[in-house]
Coordinates of C-alpha atoms and ligand atoms in Angstrom, one line a residue:
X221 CA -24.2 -22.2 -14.4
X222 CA -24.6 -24.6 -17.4
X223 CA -24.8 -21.6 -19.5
X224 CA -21.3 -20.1 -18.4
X225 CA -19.5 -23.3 -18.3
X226 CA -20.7 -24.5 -22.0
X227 CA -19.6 -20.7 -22.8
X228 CA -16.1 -21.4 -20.7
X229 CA -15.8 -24.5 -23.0
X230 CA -16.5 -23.3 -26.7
X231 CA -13.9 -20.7 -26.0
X232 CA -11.4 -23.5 -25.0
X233 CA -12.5 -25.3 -28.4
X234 CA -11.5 -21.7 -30.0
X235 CA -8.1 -22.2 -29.0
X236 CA -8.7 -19.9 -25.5
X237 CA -5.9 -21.0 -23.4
X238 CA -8.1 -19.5 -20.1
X239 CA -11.3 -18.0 -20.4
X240 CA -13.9 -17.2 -17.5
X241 CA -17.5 -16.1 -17.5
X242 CA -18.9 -14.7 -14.6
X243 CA -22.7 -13.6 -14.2
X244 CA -23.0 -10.6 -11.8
X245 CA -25.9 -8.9 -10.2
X246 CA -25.5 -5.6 -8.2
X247 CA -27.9 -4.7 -6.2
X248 CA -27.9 -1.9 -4.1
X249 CA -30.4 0.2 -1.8
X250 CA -29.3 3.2 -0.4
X251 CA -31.9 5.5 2.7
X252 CA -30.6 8.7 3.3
X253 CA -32.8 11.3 6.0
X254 CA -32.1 14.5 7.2
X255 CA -33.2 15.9 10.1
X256 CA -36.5 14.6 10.2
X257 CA -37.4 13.6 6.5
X258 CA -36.6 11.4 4.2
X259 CA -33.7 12.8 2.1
X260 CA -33.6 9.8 -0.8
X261 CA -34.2 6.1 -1.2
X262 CA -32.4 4.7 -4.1
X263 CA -32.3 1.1 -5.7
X264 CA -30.4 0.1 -8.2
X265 CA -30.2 -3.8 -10.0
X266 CA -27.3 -3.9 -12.5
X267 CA -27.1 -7.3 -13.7
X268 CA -24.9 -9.1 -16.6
X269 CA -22.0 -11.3 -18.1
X270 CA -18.7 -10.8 -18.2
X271 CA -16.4 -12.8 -20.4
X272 CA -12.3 -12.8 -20.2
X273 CA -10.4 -14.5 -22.6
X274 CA -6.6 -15.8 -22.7
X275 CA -5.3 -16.3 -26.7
X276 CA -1.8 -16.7 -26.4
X277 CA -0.7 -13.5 -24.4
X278 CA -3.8 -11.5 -25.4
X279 CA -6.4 -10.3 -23.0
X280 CA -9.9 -10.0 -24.0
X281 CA -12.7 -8.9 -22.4
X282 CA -16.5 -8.6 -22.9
X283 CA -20.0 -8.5 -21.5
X284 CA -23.4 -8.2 -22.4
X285 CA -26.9 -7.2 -20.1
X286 CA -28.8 -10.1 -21.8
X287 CA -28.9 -13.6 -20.4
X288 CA -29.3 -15.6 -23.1
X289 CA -27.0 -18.0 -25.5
X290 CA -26.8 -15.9 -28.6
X291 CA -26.1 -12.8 -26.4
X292 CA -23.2 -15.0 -24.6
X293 CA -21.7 -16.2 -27.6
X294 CA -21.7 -13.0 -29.2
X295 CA -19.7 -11.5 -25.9
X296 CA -17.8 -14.6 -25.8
X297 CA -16.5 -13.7 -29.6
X298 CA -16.0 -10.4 -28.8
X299 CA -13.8 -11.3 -26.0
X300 CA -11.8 -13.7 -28.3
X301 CA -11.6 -11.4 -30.9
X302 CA -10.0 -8.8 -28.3
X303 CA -7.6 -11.3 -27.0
X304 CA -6.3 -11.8 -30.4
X305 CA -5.7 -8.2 -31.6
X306 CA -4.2 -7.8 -27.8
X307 CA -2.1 -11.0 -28.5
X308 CA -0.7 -9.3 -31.7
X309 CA 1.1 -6.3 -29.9
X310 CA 1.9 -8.6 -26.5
X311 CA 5.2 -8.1 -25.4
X312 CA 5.3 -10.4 -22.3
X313 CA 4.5 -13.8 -21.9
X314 CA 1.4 -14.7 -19.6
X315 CA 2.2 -16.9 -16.7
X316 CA -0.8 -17.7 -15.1
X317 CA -0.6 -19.6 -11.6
X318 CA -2.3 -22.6 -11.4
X319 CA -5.5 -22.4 -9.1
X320 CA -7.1 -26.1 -8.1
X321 CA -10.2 -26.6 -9.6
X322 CA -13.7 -25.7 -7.6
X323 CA -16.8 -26.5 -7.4
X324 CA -18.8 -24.4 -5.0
X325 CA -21.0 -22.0 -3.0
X326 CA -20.3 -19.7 -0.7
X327 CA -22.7 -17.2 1.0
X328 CA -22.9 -14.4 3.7
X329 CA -24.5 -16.3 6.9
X330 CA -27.7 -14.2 7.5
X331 CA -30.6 -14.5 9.1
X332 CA -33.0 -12.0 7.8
X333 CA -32.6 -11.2 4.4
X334 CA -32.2 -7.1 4.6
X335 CA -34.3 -6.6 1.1
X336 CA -36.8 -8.4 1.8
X337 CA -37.1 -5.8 4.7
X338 CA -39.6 -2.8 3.8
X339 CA -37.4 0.0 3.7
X340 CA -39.7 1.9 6.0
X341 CA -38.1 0.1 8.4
X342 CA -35.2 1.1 8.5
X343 CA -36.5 4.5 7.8
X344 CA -37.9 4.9 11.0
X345 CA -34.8 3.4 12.9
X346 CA -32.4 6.2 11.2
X347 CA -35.3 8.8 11.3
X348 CA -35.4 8.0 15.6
X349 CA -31.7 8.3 15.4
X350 CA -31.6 11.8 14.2
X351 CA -34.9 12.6 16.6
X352 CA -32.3 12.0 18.9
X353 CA -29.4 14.2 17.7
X354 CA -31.4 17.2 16.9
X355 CA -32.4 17.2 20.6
X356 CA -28.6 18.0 21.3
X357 CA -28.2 21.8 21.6
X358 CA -26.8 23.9 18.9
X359 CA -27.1 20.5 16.0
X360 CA -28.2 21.8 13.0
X361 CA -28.3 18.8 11.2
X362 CA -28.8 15.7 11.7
X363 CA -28.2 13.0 8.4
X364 CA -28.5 9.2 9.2
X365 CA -27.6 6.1 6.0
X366 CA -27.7 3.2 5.1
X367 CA -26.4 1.2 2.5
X368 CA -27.4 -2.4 1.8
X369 CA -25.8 -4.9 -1.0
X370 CA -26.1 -8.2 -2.6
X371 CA -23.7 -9.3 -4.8
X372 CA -24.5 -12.9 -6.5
X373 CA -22.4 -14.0 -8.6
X374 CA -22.0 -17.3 -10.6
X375 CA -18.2 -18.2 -11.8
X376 CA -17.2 -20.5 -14.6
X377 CA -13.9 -21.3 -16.2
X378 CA -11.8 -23.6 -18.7
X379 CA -10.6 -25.3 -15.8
X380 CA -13.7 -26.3 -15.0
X381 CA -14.5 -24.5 -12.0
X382 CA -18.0 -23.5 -11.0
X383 CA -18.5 -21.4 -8.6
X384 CA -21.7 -19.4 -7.1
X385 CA -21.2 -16.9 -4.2
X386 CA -24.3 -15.0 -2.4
X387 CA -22.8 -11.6 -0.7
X388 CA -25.2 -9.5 1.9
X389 CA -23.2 -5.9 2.8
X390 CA -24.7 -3.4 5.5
X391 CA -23.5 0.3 6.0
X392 CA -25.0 2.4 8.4
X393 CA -23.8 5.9 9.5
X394 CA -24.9 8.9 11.3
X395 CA -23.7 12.6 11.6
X396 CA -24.7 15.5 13.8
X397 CA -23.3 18.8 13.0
X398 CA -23.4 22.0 15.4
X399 CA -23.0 25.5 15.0
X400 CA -21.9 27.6 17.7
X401 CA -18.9 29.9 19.1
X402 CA -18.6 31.0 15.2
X403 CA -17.8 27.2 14.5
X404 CA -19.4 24.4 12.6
X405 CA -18.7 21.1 13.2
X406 CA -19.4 17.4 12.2
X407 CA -19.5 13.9 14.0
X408 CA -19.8 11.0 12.9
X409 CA -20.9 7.7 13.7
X410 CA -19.8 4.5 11.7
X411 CA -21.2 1.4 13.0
X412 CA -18.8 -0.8 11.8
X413 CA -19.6 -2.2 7.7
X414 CA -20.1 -5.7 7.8
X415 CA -21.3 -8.5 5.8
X416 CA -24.3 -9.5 7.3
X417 CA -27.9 -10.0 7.1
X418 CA -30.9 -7.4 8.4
X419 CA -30.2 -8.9 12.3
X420 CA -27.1 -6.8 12.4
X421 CA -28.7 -3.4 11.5
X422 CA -31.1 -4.2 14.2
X423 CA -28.8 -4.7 16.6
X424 CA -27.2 -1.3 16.7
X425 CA -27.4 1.2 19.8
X426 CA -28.2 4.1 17.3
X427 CA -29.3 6.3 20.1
X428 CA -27.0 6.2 22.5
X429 CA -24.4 7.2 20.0
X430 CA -27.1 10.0 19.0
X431 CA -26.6 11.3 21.7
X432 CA -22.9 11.1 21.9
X433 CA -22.1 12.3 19.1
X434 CA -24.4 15.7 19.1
X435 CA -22.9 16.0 22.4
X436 CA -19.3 16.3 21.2
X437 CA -20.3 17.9 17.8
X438 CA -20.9 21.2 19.9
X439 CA -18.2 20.5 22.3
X440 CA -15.8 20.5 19.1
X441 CA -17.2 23.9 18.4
X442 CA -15.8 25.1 21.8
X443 CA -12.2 22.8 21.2
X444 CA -8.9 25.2 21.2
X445 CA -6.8 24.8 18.3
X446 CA -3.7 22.1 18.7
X447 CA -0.3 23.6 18.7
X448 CA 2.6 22.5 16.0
X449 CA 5.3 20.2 16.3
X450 CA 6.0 16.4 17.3
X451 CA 3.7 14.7 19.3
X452 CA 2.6 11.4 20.6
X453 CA -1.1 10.0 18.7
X454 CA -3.2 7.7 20.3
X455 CA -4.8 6.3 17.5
X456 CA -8.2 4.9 17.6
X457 CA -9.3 1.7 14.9
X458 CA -11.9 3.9 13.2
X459 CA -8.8 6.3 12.3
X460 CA -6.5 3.6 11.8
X461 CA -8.9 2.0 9.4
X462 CA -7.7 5.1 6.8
X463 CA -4.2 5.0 7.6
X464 CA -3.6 1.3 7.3
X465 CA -5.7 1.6 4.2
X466 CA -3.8 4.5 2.3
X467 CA -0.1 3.6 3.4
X468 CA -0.7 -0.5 3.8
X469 CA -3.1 -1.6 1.4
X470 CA -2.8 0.3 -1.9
X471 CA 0.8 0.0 -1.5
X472 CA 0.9 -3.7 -1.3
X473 CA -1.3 -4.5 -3.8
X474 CA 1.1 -5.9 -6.5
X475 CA -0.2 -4.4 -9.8
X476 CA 0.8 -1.3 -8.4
X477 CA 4.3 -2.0 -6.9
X478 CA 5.1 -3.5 -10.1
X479 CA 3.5 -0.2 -12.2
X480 CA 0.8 -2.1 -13.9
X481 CA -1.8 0.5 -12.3
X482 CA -1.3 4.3 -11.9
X483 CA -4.4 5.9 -11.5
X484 CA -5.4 7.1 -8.0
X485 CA -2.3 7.6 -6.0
X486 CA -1.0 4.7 -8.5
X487 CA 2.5 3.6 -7.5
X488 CA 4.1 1.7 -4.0
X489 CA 7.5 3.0 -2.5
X490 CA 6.9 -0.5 -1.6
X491 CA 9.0 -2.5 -4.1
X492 CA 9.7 -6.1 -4.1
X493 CA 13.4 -5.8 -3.4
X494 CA 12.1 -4.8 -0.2
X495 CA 10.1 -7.8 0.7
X496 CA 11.3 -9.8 3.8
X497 CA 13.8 -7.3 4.7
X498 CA 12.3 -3.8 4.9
X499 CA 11.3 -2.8 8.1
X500 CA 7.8 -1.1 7.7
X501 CA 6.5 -0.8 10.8
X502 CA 7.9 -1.1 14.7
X503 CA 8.4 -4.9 15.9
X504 CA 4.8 -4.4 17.3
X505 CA 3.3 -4.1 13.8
X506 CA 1.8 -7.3 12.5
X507 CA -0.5 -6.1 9.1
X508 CA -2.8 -9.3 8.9
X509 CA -4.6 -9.9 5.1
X510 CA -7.6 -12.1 5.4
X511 CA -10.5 -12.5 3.0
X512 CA -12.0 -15.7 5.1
X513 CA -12.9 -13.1 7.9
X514 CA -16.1 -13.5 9.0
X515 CA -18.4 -11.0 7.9
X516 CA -15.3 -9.2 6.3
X517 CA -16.8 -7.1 3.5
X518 CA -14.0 -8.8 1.2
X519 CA -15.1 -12.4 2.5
X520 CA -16.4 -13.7 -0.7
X521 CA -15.0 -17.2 -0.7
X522 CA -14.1 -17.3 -4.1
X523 CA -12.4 -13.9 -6.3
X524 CA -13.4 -13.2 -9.8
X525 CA -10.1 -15.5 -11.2
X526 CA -11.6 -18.6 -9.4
X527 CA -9.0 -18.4 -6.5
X528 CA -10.2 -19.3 -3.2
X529 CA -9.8 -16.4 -0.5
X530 CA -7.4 -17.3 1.6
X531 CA -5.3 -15.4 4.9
X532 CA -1.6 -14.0 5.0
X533 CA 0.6 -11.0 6.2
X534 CA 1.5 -8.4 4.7
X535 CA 3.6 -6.8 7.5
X536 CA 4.8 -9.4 9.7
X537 CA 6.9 -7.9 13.5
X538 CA 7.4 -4.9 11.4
X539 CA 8.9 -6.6 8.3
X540 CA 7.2 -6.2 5.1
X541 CA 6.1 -10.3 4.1
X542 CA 3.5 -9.8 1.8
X543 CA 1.6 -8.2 -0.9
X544 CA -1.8 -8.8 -2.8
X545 CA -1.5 -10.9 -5.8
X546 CA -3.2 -12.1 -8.7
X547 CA -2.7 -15.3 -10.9
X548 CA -0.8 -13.1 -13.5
X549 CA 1.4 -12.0 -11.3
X550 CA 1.9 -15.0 -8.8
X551 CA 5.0 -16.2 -10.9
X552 CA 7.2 -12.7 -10.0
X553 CA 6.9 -13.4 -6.1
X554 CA 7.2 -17.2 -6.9
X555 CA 4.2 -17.7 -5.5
X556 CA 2.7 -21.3 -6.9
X557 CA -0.9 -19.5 -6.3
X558 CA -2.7 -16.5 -6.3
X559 CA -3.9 -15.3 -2.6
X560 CA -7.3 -14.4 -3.7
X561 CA -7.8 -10.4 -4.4
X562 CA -8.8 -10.3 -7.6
X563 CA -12.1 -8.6 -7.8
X564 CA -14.9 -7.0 -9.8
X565 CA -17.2 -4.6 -9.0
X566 CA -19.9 -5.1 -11.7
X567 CA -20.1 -7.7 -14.5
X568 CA -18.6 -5.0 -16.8
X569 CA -16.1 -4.3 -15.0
X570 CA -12.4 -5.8 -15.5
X571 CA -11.1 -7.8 -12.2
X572 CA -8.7 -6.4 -11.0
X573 CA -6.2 -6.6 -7.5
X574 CA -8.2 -5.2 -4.9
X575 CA -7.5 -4.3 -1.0
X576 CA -8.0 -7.4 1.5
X577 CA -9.3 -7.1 4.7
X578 CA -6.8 -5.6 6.2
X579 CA -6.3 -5.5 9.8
X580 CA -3.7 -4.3 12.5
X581 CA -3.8 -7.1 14.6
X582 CA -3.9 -6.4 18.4
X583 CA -1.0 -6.0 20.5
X584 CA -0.6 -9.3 22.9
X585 CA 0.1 -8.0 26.3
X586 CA -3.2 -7.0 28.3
X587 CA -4.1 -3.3 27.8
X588 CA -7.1 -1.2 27.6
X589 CA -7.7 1.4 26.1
X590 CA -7.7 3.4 29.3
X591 CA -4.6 1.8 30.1
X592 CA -3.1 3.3 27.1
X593 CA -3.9 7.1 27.3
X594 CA -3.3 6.8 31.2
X595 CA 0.7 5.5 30.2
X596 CA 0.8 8.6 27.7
X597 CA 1.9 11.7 29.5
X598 CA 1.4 14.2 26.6
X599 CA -0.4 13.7 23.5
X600 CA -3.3 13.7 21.1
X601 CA -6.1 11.3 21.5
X602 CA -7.8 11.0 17.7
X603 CA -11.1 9.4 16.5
X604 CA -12.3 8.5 13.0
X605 CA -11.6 9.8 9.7
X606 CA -11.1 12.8 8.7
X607 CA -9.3 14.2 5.4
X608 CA -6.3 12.8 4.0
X609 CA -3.8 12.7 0.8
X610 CA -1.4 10.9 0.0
X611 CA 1.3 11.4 -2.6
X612 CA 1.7 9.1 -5.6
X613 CA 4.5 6.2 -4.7
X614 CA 2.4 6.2 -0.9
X615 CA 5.0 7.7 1.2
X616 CA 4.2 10.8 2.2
X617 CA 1.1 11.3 3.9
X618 CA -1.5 13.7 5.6
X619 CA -4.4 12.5 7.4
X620 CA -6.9 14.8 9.8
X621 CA -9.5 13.2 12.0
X622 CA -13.4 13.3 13.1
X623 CA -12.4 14.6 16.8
X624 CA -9.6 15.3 18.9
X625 CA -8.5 15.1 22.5
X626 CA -6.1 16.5 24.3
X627 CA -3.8 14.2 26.5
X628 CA -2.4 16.0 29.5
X629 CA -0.8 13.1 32.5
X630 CA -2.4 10.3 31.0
X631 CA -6.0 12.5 31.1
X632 CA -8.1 13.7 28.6
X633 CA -8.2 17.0 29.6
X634 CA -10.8 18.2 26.3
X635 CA -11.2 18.6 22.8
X636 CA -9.2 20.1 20.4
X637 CA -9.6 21.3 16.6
X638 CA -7.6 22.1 13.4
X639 CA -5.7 19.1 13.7
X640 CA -3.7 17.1 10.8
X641 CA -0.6 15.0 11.0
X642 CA 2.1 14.4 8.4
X643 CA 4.0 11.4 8.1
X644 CA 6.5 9.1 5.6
X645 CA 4.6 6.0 5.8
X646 CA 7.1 3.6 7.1
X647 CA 8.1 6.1 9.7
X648 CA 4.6 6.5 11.3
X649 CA 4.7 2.5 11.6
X650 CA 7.9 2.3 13.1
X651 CA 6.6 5.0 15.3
X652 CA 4.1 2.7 17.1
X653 CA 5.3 2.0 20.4
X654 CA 1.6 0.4 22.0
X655 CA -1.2 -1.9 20.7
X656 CA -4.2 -2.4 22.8
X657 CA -4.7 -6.1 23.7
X658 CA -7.9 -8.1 21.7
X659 CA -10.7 -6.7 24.1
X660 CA -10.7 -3.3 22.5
X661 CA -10.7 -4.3 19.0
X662 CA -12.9 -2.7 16.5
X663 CA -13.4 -3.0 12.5
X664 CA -14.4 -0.5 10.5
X665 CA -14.0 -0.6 6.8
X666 CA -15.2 1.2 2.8
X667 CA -17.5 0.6 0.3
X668 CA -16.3 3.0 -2.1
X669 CA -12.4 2.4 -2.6
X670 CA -11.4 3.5 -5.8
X671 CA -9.3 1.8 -8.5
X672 CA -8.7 1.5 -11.8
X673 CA -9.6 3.1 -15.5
X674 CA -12.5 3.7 -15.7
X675 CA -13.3 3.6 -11.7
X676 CA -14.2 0.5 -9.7
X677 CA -15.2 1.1 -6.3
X678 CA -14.9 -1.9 -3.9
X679 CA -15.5 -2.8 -0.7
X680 CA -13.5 -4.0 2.4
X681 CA -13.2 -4.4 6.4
X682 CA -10.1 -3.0 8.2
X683 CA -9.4 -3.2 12.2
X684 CA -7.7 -2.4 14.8
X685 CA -7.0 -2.0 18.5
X686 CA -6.5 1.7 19.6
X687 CA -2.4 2.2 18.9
X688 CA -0.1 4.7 19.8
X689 CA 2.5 6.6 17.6
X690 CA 5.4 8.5 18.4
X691 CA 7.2 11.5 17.6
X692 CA 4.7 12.4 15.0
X693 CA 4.8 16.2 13.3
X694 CA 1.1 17.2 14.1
X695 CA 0.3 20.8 12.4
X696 CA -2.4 23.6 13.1
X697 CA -4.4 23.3 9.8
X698 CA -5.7 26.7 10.4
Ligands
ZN889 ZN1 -8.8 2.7 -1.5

């Protein structure tokens, strides 16, 4: 830490008016079997220092794989000299919001530390799993995963911050696929992603949900396609995780509404003349931001501009309230700070504004899930993700699913296939009409949301109760 600060500080002498270093390891091991071998174990460690730098209203930014002094100046200058050149062509002032200053640690609670697990371990555990779904008749295939991360990083800054942060992510998923009736079909199982040490990968019923989801893998195979035309989804918060993502999240983030950042679906139809008095969702909808969720795969205490994470909504009784922001940006919402989304995925990355955790939050009346599809009389009951798109201002959407029900007199009379839904964004959130209570809430969430030039791909939790939407134009996608 001494090392970044004195770097944070000869900047300053340089005539930096902000400059941070941050020293960021990635580490990442990734087990992937298929049916009953191992397909590939991968580890990666990408570790190094990157340096931004403030001169005037010039942006610099540098980094360097090597650890010591001369290597850090030398990024250090390079940033500076960047800034300056930037600085030369800068057509806007730099307003950066003030951020108090910080000294401290944060780190994922855990109680085994998941690396210093062999990874035969976990091997076996995904290897029984797929024993399991290739007992299912007609399965093909069966491919089980997992993804561990640790993200340290240590923070420095002319303000004189000092931060160090210890991050532990887990992502397991399994998928049975079946071939029969001239079909073949996938299912999927998504544990939810958390933030979390070793404990929580033992702790999964992997083979119960084996056997669940070879079960309706096949059954999908048998499903009759869904007819055309508006119907009522009952949503559940594996699926919701993607929708909320695609037509909340990017939307709100501000470097986007304020066209700052095009790439990927790049612009918002959610503008800041809407804010406080746009109706994006049904009076139901509360859209809850909050990077101090526990085990949130965006929990990280502390973001990569030294703001502390911090909890807000972005749709609040249907109103649009919110948006992600970074200091730079603070001043348009005349927001005295920053709420915390500025984020990095590897030390030579940028920082840029990433997703929160993002969350539907549940609705308050008791009701179960049960309850819910029982009070539908006619509809489509959908689980998990499926494929999606999304035009470029996030309005107008497409999203499919993982598997599909058919709701007949609050039943679920069997599965159905070839099933996609299109929506404006706002209207499918002013469509839902039903939020299961607390009991049936579920996260689910990403590693691998992309963003930026060239591509960052960052991580975070998303959750919900199941929902229902009305009077949504469901179409035969074959
Ligand atoms: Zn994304």
């Amino acid at each position: 830490m001494e090392k970044l600060s004195e770097i944070a500080a000869y900047l300053k002498g340089k005539g930096a008016r902000f400059a941070d270093a941050r020293e960021h390891l990635f580490h990442e091991r990734e087990i992937m079997t298929e049916d009953n071998r191992v397909e590939q174990i991968t580890e990666q460690d990408i570790s190094g220092t990157g340096i931004k730098v403030l001169y005037n209203n010039g942006w610099g930014y540098a980094c360097t794989s090597a650890g010591d002094m001369d290597s850090l100046r030398g990024a250090a200058d390079k940033a500076l000299a960047l800034a300056k050149y930037a600085d030369r062509s800068a057509e806007v002032p730099v307003e950066l919001a003030a951020e108090p200053r910080h000294t401290a640690k944060f780190a994922t609670k855990i109680k085994e530390d998941p690396f210093a697990v062999k990874a035969g371990d976990a091997v076996g555990a995904l290897l029984e799993a797929a024993g399991v779904m290739l007992k299912g008749k007609d399965i093909i295939k069966a491919v089980s995963s997992l993804v561990l991360r640790n993200m340290r990083k240590k923070y420095a800054n002319t303000e004189g911050s000092a931060i160090e942060t210890d991050i532990f992510t887990i992502l397991p998923e399994i998928e049975a696929t079946a071939r029969a009736n001239d079909e073949v079909k996938t299912r999927h199982y998504l544990p939810a992603p958390m933030n979390a040490g070793y404990e929580y990968f033992r702790g999964i019923d992997f083979k119960a949900n084996a056997a669940r989801i070879a079960e309706q893998a096949r059954e999908h195979c048998f499903a009759r396609s869904c007819e055309s035309g508006p119907a009522t989804l009952v949503l559940d918060p594996e699926h919701l995780s993607l929708t909320m993502h695609e037509s909340v999240g990017h939307p709100t983030e501000l470097d986007r509404v304020l066209g700052y950042e095009e790439s990927c679906a790049g612009r918002s139809f959610a503008t800041m003349d809407k804010l406080n008095n746009f109706r994006y969702g049904s009076e139901l909808v509360n859209l809850v931001a909050d990077n101090t969720l526990e085990g949130g795969l965006a929990s990280i205490g502390y973001d990569d501009e030294g703001v502390e994470c911090r909890k807000w909504h972005i749709v609040k009784a249907g109103i649009l309230t919110g948006y992600g922001v970074n200091r730079e940006l603070a001043h348009k919402m005349k927001m005295s700070r920053a709420n915390g989304t500025t984020r990095a995925t590897k030390y030579s990355d940028v920082p840029i504004t990433r997703m929160p955790n993002l969350y539907l939050a549940p609705g308050k009346k008791p009701l179960s899930k049960e309850q819910l599809i029982a009070d539908t009389e006619n509809g489509i009951y959908i689980e998990g993700r499926g494929s999606f798109s999304i035009d470029q201002m996030r309005l107008n959407m497409q999203f499919g699913g993982d598997a599909f029900w058919e709701i007949k007199n609050g039943k679920l009379t069997g599965m159905l296939k070839n099933v996609v839904y299109n929506a404006i964004s706002y209207q499918f959130w002013r469509g839902c009409d039903a939020i299961a209570d607390e009991s049936e809430f579920c996260r689910a969430g990403f590693i691998t949301c992309g963003k930026g030039d060239p591509m960052q791909a960052a991580q975070m939790t998303h959750g919900a109760s199941p929902a229902r939407f009305r009077n949504i134009m469901v179409r035969r996608a074959k």
